Tab-separated table of N, CA and C in Angstrom:
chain	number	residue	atom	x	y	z
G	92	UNK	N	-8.323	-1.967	-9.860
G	92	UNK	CA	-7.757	-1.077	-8.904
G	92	UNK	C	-8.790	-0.058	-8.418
G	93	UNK	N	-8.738	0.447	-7.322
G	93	UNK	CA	-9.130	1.638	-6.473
G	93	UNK	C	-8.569	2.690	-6.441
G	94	UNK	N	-9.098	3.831	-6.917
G	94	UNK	CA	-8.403	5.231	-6.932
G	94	UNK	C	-8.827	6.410	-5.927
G	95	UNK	N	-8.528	7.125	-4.981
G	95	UNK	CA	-7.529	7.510	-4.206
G	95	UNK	C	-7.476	7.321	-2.868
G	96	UNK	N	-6.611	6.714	-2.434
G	96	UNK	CA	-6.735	6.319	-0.711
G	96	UNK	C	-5.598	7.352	-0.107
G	97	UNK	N	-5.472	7.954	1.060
G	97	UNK	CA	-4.532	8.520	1.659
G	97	UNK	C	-4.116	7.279	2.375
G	98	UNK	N	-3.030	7.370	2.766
G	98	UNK	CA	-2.517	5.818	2.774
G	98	UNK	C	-2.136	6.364	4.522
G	99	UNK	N	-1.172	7.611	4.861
G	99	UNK	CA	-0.178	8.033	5.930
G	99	UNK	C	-1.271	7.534	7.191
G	100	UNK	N	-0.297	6.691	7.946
G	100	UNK	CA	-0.262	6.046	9.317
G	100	UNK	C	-1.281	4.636	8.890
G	101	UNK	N	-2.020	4.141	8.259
G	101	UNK	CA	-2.509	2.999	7.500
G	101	UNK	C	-1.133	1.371	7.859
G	102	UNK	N	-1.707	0.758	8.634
G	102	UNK	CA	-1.302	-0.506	8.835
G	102	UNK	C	-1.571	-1.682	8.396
G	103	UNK	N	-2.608	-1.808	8.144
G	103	UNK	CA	-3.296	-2.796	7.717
G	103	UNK	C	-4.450	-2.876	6.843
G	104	UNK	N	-5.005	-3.642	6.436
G	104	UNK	CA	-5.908	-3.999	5.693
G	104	UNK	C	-6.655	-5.535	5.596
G	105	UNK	N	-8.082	-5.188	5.554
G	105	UNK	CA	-9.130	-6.186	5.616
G	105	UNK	C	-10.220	-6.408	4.760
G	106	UNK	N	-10.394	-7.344	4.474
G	106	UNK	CA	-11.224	-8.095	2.845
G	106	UNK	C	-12.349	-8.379	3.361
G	107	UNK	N	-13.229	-7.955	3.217
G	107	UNK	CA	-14.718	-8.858	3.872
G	107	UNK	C	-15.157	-9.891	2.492
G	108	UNK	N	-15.269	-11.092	2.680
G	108	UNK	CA	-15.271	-11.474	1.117
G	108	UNK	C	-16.535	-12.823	1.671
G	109	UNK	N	-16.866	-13.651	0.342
G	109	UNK	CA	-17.401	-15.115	0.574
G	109	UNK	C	-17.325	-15.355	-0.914
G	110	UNK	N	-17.286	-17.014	-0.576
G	110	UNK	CA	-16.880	-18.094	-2.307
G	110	UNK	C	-16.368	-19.055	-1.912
G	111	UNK	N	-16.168	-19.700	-2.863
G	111	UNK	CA	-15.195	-21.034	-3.074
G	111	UNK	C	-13.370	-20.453	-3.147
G	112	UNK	N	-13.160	-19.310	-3.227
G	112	UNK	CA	-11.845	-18.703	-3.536
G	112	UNK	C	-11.135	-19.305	-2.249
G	113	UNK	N	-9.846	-19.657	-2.888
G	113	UNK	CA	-8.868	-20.544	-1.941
G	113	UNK	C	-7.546	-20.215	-2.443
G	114	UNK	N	-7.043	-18.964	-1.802
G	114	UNK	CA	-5.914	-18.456	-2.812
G	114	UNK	C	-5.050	-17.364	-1.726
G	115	UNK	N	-4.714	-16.159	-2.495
G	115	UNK	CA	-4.016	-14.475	-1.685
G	115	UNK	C	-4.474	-13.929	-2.693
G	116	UNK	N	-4.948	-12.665	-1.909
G	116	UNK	CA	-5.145	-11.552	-2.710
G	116	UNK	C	-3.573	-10.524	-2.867
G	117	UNK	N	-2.782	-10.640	-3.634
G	117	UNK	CA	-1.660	-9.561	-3.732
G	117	UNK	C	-2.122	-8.052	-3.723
G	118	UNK	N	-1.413	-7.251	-2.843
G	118	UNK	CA	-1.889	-6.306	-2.629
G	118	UNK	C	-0.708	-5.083	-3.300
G	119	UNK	N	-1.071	-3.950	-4.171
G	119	UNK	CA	-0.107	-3.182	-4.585
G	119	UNK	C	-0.423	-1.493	-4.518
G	120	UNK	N	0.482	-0.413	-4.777
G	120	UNK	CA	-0.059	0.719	-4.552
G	120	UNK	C	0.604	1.513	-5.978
G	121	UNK	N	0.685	0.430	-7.181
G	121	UNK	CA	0.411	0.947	-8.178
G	121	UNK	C	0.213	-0.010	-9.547
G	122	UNK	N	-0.146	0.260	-10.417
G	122	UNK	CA	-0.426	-0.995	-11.202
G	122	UNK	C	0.575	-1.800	-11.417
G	123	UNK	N	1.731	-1.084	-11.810
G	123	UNK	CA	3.179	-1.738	-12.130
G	123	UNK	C	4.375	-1.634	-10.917
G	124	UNK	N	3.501	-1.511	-10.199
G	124	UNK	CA	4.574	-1.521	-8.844
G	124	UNK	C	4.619	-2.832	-7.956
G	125	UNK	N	6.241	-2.394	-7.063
G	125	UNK	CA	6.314	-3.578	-6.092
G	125	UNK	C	4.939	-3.866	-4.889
G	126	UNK	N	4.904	-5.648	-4.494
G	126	UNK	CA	3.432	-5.506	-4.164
G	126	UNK	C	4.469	-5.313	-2.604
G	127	UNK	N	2.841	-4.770	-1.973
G	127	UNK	CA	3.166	-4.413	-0.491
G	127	UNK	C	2.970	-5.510	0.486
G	128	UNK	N	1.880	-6.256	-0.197
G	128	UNK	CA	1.525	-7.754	0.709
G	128	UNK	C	0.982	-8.427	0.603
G	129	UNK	N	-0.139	-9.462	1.201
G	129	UNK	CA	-0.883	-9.826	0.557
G	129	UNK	C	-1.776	-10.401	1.652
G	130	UNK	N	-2.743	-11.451	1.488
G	130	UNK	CA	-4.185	-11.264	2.198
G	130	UNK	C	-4.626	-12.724	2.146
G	131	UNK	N	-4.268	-13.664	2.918
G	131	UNK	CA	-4.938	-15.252	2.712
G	131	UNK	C	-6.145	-15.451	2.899
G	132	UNK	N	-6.751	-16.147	1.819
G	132	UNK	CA	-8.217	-16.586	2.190
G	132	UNK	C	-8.460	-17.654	1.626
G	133	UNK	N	-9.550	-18.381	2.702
G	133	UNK	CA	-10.163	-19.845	2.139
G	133	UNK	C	-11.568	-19.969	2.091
G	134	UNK	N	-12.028	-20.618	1.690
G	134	UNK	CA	-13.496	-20.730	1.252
G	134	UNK	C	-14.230	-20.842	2.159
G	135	UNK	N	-15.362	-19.537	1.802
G	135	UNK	CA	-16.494	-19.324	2.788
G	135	UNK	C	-18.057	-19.271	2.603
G	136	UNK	N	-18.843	-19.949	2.964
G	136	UNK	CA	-20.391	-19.576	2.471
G	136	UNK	C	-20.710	-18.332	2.728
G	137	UNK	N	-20.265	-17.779	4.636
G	137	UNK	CA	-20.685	-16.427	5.251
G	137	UNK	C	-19.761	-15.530	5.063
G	138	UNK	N	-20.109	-14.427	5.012
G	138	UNK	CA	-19.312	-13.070	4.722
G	138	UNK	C	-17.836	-13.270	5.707
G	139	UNK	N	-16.759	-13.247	5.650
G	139	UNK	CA	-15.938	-13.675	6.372
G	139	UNK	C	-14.671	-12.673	5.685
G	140	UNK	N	-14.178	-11.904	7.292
G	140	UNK	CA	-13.055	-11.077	7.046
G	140	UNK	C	-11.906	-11.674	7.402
G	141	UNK	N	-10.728	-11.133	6.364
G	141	UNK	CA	-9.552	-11.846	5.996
G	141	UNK	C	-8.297	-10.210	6.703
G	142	UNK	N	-7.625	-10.217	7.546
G	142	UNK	CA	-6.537	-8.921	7.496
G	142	UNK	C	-5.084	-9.344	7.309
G	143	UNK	N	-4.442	-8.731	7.360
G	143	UNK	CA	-3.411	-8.659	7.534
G	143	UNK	C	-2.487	-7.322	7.809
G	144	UNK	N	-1.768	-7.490	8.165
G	144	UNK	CA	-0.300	-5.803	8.670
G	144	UNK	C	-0.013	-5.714	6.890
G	145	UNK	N	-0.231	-4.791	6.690
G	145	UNK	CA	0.889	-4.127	5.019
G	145	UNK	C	1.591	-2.904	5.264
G	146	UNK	N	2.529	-2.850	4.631
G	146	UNK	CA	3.619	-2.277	4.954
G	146	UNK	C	3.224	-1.154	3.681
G	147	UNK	N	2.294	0.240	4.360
G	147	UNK	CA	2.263	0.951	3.305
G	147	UNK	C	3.051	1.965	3.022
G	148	UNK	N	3.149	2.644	1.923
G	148	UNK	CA	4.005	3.692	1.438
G	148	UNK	C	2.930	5.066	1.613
G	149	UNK	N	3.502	5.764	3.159
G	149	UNK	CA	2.675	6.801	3.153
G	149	UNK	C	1.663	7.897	1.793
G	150	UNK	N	0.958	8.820	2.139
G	150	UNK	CA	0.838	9.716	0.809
G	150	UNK	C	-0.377	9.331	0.365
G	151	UNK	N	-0.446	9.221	-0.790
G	151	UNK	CA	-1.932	9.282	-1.880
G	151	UNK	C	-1.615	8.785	-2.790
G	152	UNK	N	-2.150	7.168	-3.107
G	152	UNK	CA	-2.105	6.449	-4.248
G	152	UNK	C	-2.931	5.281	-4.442
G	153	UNK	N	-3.460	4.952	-5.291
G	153	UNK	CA	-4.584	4.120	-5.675
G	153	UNK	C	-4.268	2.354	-4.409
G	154	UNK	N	-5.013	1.728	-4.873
G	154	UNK	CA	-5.042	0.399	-3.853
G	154	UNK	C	-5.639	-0.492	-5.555
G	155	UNK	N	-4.604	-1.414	-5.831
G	155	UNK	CA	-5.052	-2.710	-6.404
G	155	UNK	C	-4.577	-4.143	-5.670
G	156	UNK	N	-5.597	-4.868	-5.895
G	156	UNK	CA	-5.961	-5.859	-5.498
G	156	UNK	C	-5.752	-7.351	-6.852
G	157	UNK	N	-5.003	-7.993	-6.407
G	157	UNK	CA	-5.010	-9.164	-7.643
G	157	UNK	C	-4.960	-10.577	-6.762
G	158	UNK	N	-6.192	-11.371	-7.735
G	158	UNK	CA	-5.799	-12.418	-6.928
G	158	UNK	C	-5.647	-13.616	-7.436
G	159	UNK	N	-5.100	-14.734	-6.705
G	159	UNK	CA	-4.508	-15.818	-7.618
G	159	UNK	C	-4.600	-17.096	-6.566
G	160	UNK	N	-5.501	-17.823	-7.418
G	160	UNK	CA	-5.686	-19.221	-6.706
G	160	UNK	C	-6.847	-19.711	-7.046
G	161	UNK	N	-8.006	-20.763	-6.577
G	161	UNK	CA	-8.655	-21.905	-7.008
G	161	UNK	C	-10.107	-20.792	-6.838
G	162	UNK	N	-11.135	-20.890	-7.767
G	162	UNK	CA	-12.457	-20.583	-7.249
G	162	UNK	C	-12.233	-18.946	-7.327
G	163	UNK	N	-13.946	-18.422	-6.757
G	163	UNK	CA	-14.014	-17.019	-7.231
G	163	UNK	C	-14.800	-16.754	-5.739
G	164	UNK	N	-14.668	-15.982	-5.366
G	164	UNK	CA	-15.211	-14.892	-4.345
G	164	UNK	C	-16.000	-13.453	-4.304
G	165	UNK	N	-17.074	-13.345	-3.739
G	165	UNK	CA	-17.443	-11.622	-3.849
G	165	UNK	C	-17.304	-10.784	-2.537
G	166	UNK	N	-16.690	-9.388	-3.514
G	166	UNK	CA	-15.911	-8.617	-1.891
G	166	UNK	C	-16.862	-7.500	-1.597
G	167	UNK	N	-17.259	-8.045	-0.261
G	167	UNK	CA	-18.175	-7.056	-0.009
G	167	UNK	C	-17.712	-5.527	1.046
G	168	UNK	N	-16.335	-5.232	1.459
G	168	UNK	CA	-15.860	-4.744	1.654
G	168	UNK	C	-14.181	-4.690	2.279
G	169	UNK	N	-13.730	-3.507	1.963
G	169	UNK	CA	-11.784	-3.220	1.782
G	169	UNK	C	-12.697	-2.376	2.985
G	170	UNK	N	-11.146	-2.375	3.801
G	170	UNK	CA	-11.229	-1.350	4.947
G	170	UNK	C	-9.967	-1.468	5.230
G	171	UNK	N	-9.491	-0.268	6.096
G	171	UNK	CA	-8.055	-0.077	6.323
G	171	UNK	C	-8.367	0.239	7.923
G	172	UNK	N	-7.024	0.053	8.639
G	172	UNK	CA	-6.998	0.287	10.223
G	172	UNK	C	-5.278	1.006	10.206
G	173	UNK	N	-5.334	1.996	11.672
G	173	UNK	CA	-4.323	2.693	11.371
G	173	UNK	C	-3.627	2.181	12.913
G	174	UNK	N	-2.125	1.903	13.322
G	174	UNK	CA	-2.090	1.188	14.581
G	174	UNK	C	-1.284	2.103	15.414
């Protein structure tokens, strides 16, 4: 997990990633909390960004990331957009 993002007016979110990873990244805004969304990606040699709309819970709270599926990936950057 990532600790502290201001989340208020935040729409979305984007993975800059590359790997063999062929999976979703589940996306949550607390360790044991409901997830907010999640993030499809398929296997890339070049740095390749993944977004999607998440439905955040305004305020100030960490950003974890879990992911689940075939192969491993390295993230070379999280970024958020506000719409």
């Amino acid at each position: 997990g990532f600790k502290y993002f201001r989340f208020s007016g935040v729409k979305a979110l984007t993975i800059q990633y590359r790997g063999t990873a062929q999976g979703k990244f589940r996306i949550f805004q607390a360790e044991k909390g409901n997830q907010c969304g999640e993030i499809q990606i398929v296997p890339s040699t070049a740095w390749t960004k993944a977004t999607a709309e998440i439905p955040f819970i305004g305020g100030i709270s960490p950003l974890y990331l879990v992911y689940e599926g075939e192969g491993m990936c390295d993230i070379k950057e999280v970024s958020f957009a506000k719409k």
